[in-house]
Short mmCIF file of C-alpha atoms and ligand atoms in Angstrom, two decimals:
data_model
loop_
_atom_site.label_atom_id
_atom_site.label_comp_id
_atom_site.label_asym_id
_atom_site.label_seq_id
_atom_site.Cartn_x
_atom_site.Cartn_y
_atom_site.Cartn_z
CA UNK A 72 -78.63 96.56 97.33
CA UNK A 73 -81.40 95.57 94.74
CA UNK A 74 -83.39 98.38 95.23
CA UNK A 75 -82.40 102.29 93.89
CA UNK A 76 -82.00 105.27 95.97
CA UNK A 77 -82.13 109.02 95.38
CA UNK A 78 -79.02 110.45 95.12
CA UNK A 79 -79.70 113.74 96.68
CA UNK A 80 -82.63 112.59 99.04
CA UNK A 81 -81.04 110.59 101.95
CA UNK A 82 -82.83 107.02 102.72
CA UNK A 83 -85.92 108.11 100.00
CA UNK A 84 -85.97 104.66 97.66
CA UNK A 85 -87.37 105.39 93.68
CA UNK A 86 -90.41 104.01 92.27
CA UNK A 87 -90.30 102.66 89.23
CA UNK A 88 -92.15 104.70 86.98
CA UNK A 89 -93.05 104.25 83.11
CA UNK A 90 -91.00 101.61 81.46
CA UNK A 91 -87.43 101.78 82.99
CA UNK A 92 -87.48 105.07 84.39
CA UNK A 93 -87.50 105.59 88.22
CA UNK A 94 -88.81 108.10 90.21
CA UNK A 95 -88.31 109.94 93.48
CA UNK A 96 -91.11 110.89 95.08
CA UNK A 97 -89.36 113.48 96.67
CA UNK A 98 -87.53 115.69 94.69
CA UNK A 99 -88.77 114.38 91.57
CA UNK A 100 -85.95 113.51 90.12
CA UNK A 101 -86.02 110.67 87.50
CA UNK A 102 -83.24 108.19 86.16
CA UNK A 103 -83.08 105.27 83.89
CA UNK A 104 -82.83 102.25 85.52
CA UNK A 105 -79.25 101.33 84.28
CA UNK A 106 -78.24 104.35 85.81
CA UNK A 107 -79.21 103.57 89.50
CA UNK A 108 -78.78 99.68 89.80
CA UNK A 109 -76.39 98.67 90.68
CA UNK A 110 -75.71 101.55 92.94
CA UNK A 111 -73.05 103.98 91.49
CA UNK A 112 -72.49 106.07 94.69
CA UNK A 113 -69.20 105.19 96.07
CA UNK A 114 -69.72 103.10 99.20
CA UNK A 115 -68.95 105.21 102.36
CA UNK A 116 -71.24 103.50 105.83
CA UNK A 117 -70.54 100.10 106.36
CA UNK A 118 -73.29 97.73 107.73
CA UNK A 119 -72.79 94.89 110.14
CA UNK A 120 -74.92 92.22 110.83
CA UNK A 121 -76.75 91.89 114.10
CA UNK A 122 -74.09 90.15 116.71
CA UNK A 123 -71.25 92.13 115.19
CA UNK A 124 -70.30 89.50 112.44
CA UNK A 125 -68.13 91.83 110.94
CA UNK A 126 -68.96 94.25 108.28
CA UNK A 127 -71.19 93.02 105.39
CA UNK A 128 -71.29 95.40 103.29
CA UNK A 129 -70.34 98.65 102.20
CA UNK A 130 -73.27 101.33 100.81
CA UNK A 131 -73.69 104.34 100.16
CA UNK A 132 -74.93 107.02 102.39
CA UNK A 133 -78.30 106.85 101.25
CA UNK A 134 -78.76 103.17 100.88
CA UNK A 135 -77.27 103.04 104.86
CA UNK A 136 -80.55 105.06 105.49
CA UNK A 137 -83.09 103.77 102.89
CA UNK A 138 -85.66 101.83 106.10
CA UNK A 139 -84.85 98.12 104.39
CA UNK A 140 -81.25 98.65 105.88
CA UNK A 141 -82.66 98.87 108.91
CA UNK A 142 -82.51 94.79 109.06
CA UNK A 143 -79.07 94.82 107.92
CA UNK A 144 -77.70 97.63 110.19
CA UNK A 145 -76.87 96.83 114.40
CA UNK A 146 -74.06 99.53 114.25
CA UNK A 147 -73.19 102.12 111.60
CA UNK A 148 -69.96 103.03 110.82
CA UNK A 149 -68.56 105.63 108.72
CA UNK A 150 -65.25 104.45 106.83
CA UNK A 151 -63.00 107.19 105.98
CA UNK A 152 -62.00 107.72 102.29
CA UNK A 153 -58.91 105.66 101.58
CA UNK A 154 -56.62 108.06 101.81
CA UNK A 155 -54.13 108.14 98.50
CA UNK A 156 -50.80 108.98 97.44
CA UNK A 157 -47.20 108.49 99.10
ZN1 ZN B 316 -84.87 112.70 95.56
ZN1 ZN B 317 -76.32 103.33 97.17
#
């Protein structure tokens, strides 16, 4: 996803602020730039494309709800955490 995402505010998308700092306007919280794009949350909701082509990507939780997935999205999906070991 090109755009950043707070990582404690579900769906709420940063504004950049002063140089390459970004913002949330909810909690407040700030990051550099390299820090939120690409995306470091581990990818959890997958999206499919509208007519069920499959899944096209996997986000994060907030990404799945930031309002520009809403395009993306037809069906969310959680995929469980691959489970490890044996
Ligand atoms: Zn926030
Ligand atoms: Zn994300």
């Amino acid at each position: 996803m090109p755009w950043a995402v707070c990582p404690h505010c579900v769906g709420e998308g940063l504004r950049s602020s002063v140089g390459r700092r970004w913002r949330c306007p909810r909690c407040g919280g700030e990051w550099d730039e390299a820090e939120r794009v690409p995306c470091p949350e581990p990818g959890t909701v997958a999206l499919t494309n509208e007519g069920g082509g499959g899944i096209v990507r996997l986000v994060c939780a907030s990404h799945a709800a930031h309002p520009s997935a809403a395009r993306l999205r037809r069906a969310l999906q959680i995929v469980p955490p691959e489970t490890e070991g044996d």
